[in-house]
mmCIF file of C-alpha atoms in Angstrom:
data_model
loop_
_atom_site.group_PDB
_atom_site.id
_atom_site.type_symbol
_atom_site.label_atom_id
_atom_site.label_comp_id
_atom_site.label_asym_id
_atom_site.label_seq_id
_atom_site.Cartn_x
_atom_site.Cartn_y
_atom_site.Cartn_z
ATOM 1 C CA ASP A 1 5.972 -0.054 -19.452
ATOM 2 C CA LEU A 2 6.769 -3.235 -17.000
ATOM 3 C CA CYS A 3 6.495 -6.285 -19.345
ATOM 4 C CA ARG A 4 8.472 -4.401 -22.398
ATOM 5 C CA LYS A 5 5.992 -5.852 -25.167
ATOM 6 C CA PRO A 6 3.666 -4.260 -27.252
ATOM 7 C CA LEU A 7 1.210 -1.972 -25.554
ATOM 8 C CA LEU A 8 -2.012 -3.647 -25.733
ATOM 9 C CA ASP A 9 -5.070 -1.551 -24.950
ATOM 10 C CA PRO A 10 -2.744 1.059 -23.155
ATOM 11 C CA LEU A 11 -3.690 3.048 -20.107
ATOM 12 C CA ARG A 12 -2.197 6.262 -19.114
ATOM 13 C CA LEU A 13 -2.273 6.855 -15.347
ATOM 14 C CA VAL A 14 -3.682 9.930 -14.204
ATOM 15 C CA ARG A 15 -1.262 11.045 -11.408
ATOM 16 C CA CYS A 16 1.993 9.965 -12.919
ATOM 17 C CA ARG A 17 1.033 9.999 -16.670
ATOM 18 C CA CYS A 18 2.912 6.721 -17.132
ATOM 19 C CA VAL A 19 1.440 4.565 -20.066
ATOM 20 C CA LEU A 20 0.951 0.958 -19.454
ATOM 21 C CA CYS A 21 -0.402 -1.948 -21.230
ATOM 22 C CA SER A 22 -3.458 -3.846 -19.970
ATOM 23 C CA CYS A 23 -1.496 -6.792 -19.135
ATOM 24 C CA CYS A 24 0.749 -4.700 -16.831
ATOM 25 C CA VAL A 25 -2.363 -3.279 -15.299
ATOM 26 C CA GLU A 26 -3.953 -6.581 -14.737
ATOM 27 C CA ARG A 27 -0.758 -8.033 -13.258
ATOM 28 C CA THR A 28 0.208 -5.248 -10.938
ATOM 29 C CA VAL A 29 -1.653 -2.259 -10.409
ATOM 30 C CA ARG A 30 -4.891 -4.378 -9.509
ATOM 31 C CA TYR A 31 -2.983 -5.743 -6.621
ATOM 32 C CA THR A 32 -0.571 -3.371 -5.491
ATOM 33 C CA ARG A 33 -2.451 0.128 -6.241
ATOM 34 C CA ARG A 34 0.956 1.489 -7.474
ATOM 35 C CA CYS A 35 2.491 2.400 -10.756
ATOM 36 C CA PRO A 36 4.920 -0.745 -11.575
ATOM 37 C CA ALA A 37 7.064 2.064 -13.482
ATOM 38 C CA CYS A 38 7.646 4.929 -11.149
ATOM 39 C CA GLY A 39 5.903 3.755 -7.883
ATOM 40 C CA GLU A 40 3.291 6.449 -7.527
ATOM 41 C CA VAL A 41 0.107 5.548 -5.893
ATOM 42 C CA VAL A 42 -2.709 4.754 -8.370
ATOM 43 C CA GLU A 43 -6.275 5.349 -7.558
ATOM 44 C CA VAL A 44 -8.643 2.824 -8.449
ATOM 45 C CA ALA A 45 -12.279 3.369 -9.261
ATOM 46 C CA GLY A 46 -14.490 0.355 -9.270
ATOM 47 C CA SER A 47 -12.200 -2.216 -11.383
ATOM 48 C CA ARG A 48 -10.529 0.091 -13.328
ATOM 49 C CA ALA A 49 -7.399 2.299 -12.832
ATOM 50 C CA ALA A 50 -7.850 6.197 -12.735
ATOM 51 C CA ALA A 51 -6.832 6.669 -16.413
ATOM 52 C CA ALA A 52 -6.375 9.922 -18.337
ATOM 53 C CA ALA A 53 -8.702 10.745 -21.019
ATOM 54 C CA ASP A 54 -6.346 11.671 -23.804
ATOM 55 C CA GLY A 55 -6.025 10.152 -27.204
ATOM 56 C CA ALA A 56 -1.981 9.902 -26.967
ATOM 57 C CA ALA A 57 -2.077 6.498 -25.471
ATOM 58 C CA ALA A 58 -4.685 5.195 -28.028
ATOM 59 C CA GLU A 59 -2.647 6.609 -31.068
ATOM 60 C CA LEU A 60 0.679 5.033 -29.546
ATOM 61 C CA ALA A 61 -0.969 1.596 -29.434
ATOM 62 C CA LEU A 62 -2.223 1.873 -32.957
ATOM 63 C CA ARG A 63 1.188 2.972 -34.318
ATOM 64 C CA LEU A 64 2.956 -0.026 -32.198
ATOM 65 C CA GLU A 65 0.153 -2.404 -33.646
ATOM 66 C CA GLN A 66 0.865 -1.578 -37.079
ATOM 67 C CA ARG A 67 4.502 -1.646 -36.919
ATOM 68 C CA LEU A 68 4.995 -4.581 -34.788
ATOM 69 C CA GLY A 69 2.631 -6.830 -36.680
ATOM 70 C CA SER A 70 -0.023 -9.304 -35.319
ATOM 71 C CA PRO A 71 1.713 -12.333 -33.811
ATOM 72 C CA GLU A 72 3.285 -10.459 -30.692
ATOM 73 C CA LEU A 73 -0.087 -8.691 -30.152
ATOM 74 C CA ALA A 74 -2.206 -11.866 -30.611
ATOM 75 C CA ASP A 75 0.045 -13.497 -27.852
ATOM 76 C CA GLN A 76 -0.383 -10.363 -25.539
ATOM 77 C CA ARG A 77 -4.288 -10.499 -26.157
ATOM 78 C CA GLU A 78 -4.157 -14.139 -25.161
ATOM 79 C CA PHE A 79 -2.273 -13.553 -22.147
ATOM 80 C CA LEU A 80 -4.670 -10.659 -21.025
ATOM 81 C CA THR A 81 -7.522 -12.835 -21.561
ATOM 82 C CA GLN A 82 -5.893 -15.692 -19.384
ATOM 83 C CA LEU A 83 -5.295 -12.974 -16.650
ATOM 84 C CA GLN A 84 -8.905 -11.656 -16.832
ATOM 85 C CA VAL A 85 -10.294 -15.140 -16.661
ATOM 86 C CA LEU A 86 -7.936 -16.092 -13.738
ATOM 87 C CA ARG A 87 -9.259 -12.937 -11.872
ATOM 88 C CA THR A 88 -12.793 -14.317 -11.744
ATOM 89 C CA ARG A 89 -11.576 -17.402 -10.226
ATOM 90 C CA VAL A 90 -9.748 -16.469 -7.285
ATOM 91 C CA ALA A 91 -10.393 -14.095 -4.166
ATOM 92 C CA ARG A 92 -7.740 -11.495 -3.170
ATOM 93 C CA LEU A 93 -7.126 -10.411 0.276
ATOM 94 C CA VAL A 94 -5.014 -7.211 1.033
ATOM 95 C CA LEU A 95 -3.543 -7.387 4.648
ATOM 96 C CA GLU A 96 -1.739 -4.334 6.135
ATOM 97 C CA TYR A 97 0.629 -5.138 9.201
ATOM 98 C CA GLY A 98 3.078 -3.542 11.362
ATOM 99 C CA ASN A 99 4.160 -2.233 14.585
ATOM 100 C CA THR A 100 3.873 1.312 16.210
ATOM 101 C CA SER A 101 6.257 2.030 19.131
ATOM 102 C CA SER A 102 6.624 4.864 21.726
ATOM 103 C CA GLY A 103 9.201 5.091 24.470
ATOM 104 C CA GLY A 104 8.910 5.832 28.204
ATOM 105 C CA GLY A 105 11.274 5.267 30.844
ATOM 106 C CA SER A 106 13.280 1.942 30.471
ATOM 107 C CA LYS A 107 10.717 0.241 28.406
ATOM 108 C CA THR A 108 9.335 0.620 24.826
ATOM 109 C CA SER A 109 5.628 0.262 24.287
ATOM 110 C CA TYR A 110 4.830 -1.718 21.076
ATOM 111 C CA THR A 111 1.497 -2.211 19.311
ATOM 112 C CA THR A 112 1.595 -5.048 16.765
ATOM 113 C CA PHE A 113 -1.229 -4.899 14.196
ATOM 114 C CA ILE A 114 -2.832 -6.387 11.182
ATOM 115 C CA ARG A 115 -6.062 -5.413 9.094
ATOM 116 C CA ALA A 116 -7.912 -6.495 6.210
ATOM 117 C CA VAL A 117 -7.394 -3.458 3.711
ATOM 118 C CA SER A 118 -9.567 -5.006 0.793
ATOM 119 C CA LEU A 119 -11.329 -8.208 -0.240
ATOM 120 C CA GLU A 120 -12.316 -8.965 -3.741
ATOM 121 C CA GLY A 121 -13.805 -11.959 -5.586
ATOM 122 C CA CYS A 122 -15.962 -13.358 -2.846
ATOM 123 C CA THR A 123 -19.223 -12.404 -0.955
ATOM 124 C CA VAL A 124 -17.576 -12.094 2.483
ATOM 125 C CA ASP A 125 -17.427 -8.690 4.148
ATOM 126 C CA ARG A 126 -14.027 -7.258 4.571
ATOM 127 C CA SER A 127 -14.596 -6.649 8.149
ATOM 128 C CA LYS A 128 -15.080 -10.540 8.551
ATOM 129 C CA ALA A 129 -12.120 -11.703 6.556
ATOM 130 C CA ILE A 130 -10.059 -12.255 9.568
ATOM 131 C CA THR A 131 -11.607 -14.551 12.304
ATOM 132 C CA LYS A 132 -8.844 -14.277 14.888
ATOM 133 C CA VAL A 133 -5.048 -13.506 15.074
ATOM 134 C CA ASP A 134 -2.747 -15.173 17.435
ATOM 135 C CA PHE A 135 0.224 -12.850 18.547
ATOM 136 C CA ASN A 136 3.450 -14.447 20.061
ATOM 137 C CA ILE A 137 6.332 -12.817 21.229
ATOM 138 C CA ASN A 138 8.081 -15.792 22.186
ATOM 139 C CA PRO A 139 8.254 -17.901 19.076
ATOM 140 C CA GLY A 140 10.296 -20.595 20.802
ATOM 141 C CA TYR A 141 6.978 -21.368 23.037
ATOM 142 C CA ASN A 142 4.262 -23.071 21.004
ATOM 143 C CA LYS A 143 1.336 -21.214 22.572
ATOM 144 C CA PRO A 144 0.554 -17.716 21.434
ATOM 145 C CA THR A 145 1.173 -14.747 23.700
ATOM 146 C CA ALA A 146 -2.475 -13.445 23.071
ATOM 147 C CA THR A 147 -5.344 -14.338 20.771
ATOM 148 C CA VAL A 148 -7.347 -11.539 19.361
ATOM 149 C CA LYS A 149 -11.055 -12.711 18.066
ATOM 150 C CA GLU A 150 -12.140 -9.151 16.938
ATOM 151 C CA ALA A 151 -10.648 -6.018 15.666
ATOM 152 C CA SER A 152 -9.612 -4.085 18.899
ATOM 153 C CA ASN A 153 -8.533 -0.821 17.525
ATOM 154 C CA LYS A 154 -10.786 1.189 15.156
ATOM 155 C CA ARG A 155 -7.581 2.431 13.189
ATOM 156 C CA LEU A 156 -5.373 -0.437 13.332
ATOM 157 C CA GLY A 157 -7.891 -3.438 13.285
ATOM 158 C CA PHE A 158 -6.471 -6.508 15.134
ATOM 159 C CA ALA A 159 -3.952 -5.193 17.715
ATOM 160 C CA PHE A 160 -1.794 -6.414 20.483
ATOM 161 C CA GLU A 161 -0.009 -4.159 23.026
ATOM 162 C CA TYR A 162 3.009 -4.987 24.887
ATOM 163 C CA ALA A 163 5.914 -3.345 26.568
ATOM 164 C CA MET A 164 9.604 -4.674 26.449
ATOM 165 C CA ALA A 165 12.940 -3.339 27.618
ATOM 166 C CA ARG A 166 14.463 -4.116 24.173
ATOM 167 C CA PRO A 167 13.077 -4.900 20.847
ATOM 168 C CA TYR A 168 11.636 -8.032 20.336
ATOM 169 C CA PRO A 169 9.814 -9.757 17.422
ATOM 170 C CA CYS A 170 6.156 -10.440 17.362
ATOM 171 C CA PHE A 171 5.016 -13.234 15.153
ATOM 172 C CA MET A 172 1.238 -13.202 13.835
ATOM 173 C CA THR A 173 -0.750 -16.242 12.687
ATOM 174 C CA VAL A 174 -3.849 -15.110 10.944
ATOM 175 C CA HIS A 175 -7.117 -17.240 10.997
#
């Protein structure tokens, strides 16, 4: 368990079988989609992580609750409530970005990309979360090398292709 505190409403993840308290699920799995204990990818159905339907986690929680007493668990419950309220007041946009490259001759072709992977907590469609992206392969110059106003690549989203004789950084400004 990530927080090392009493297991409050524990959840056993399906793939890796790790048991997490609800606070840890709320703080990490909801955002990273990975188990904070082992790094395994977590499938999320709706607003809940895929959990195993066994009684072991519930039994463990009951034992811990009886053994540790209520002050620590009361604090954990209060913390969980705060996390859940906070989630309803914020929007979360998850972006995926990176580069692909392919060599040929004396130059290397690069594609720098960014795309919206998920958007929660607002009514905007994920495909409209990014309005434009400025790509700049010369950060010392104040104008972008290219501005892309719509997703130009079905798989990668907003993309900028360029060829260079040596590796060179490409900075992005997302609007």
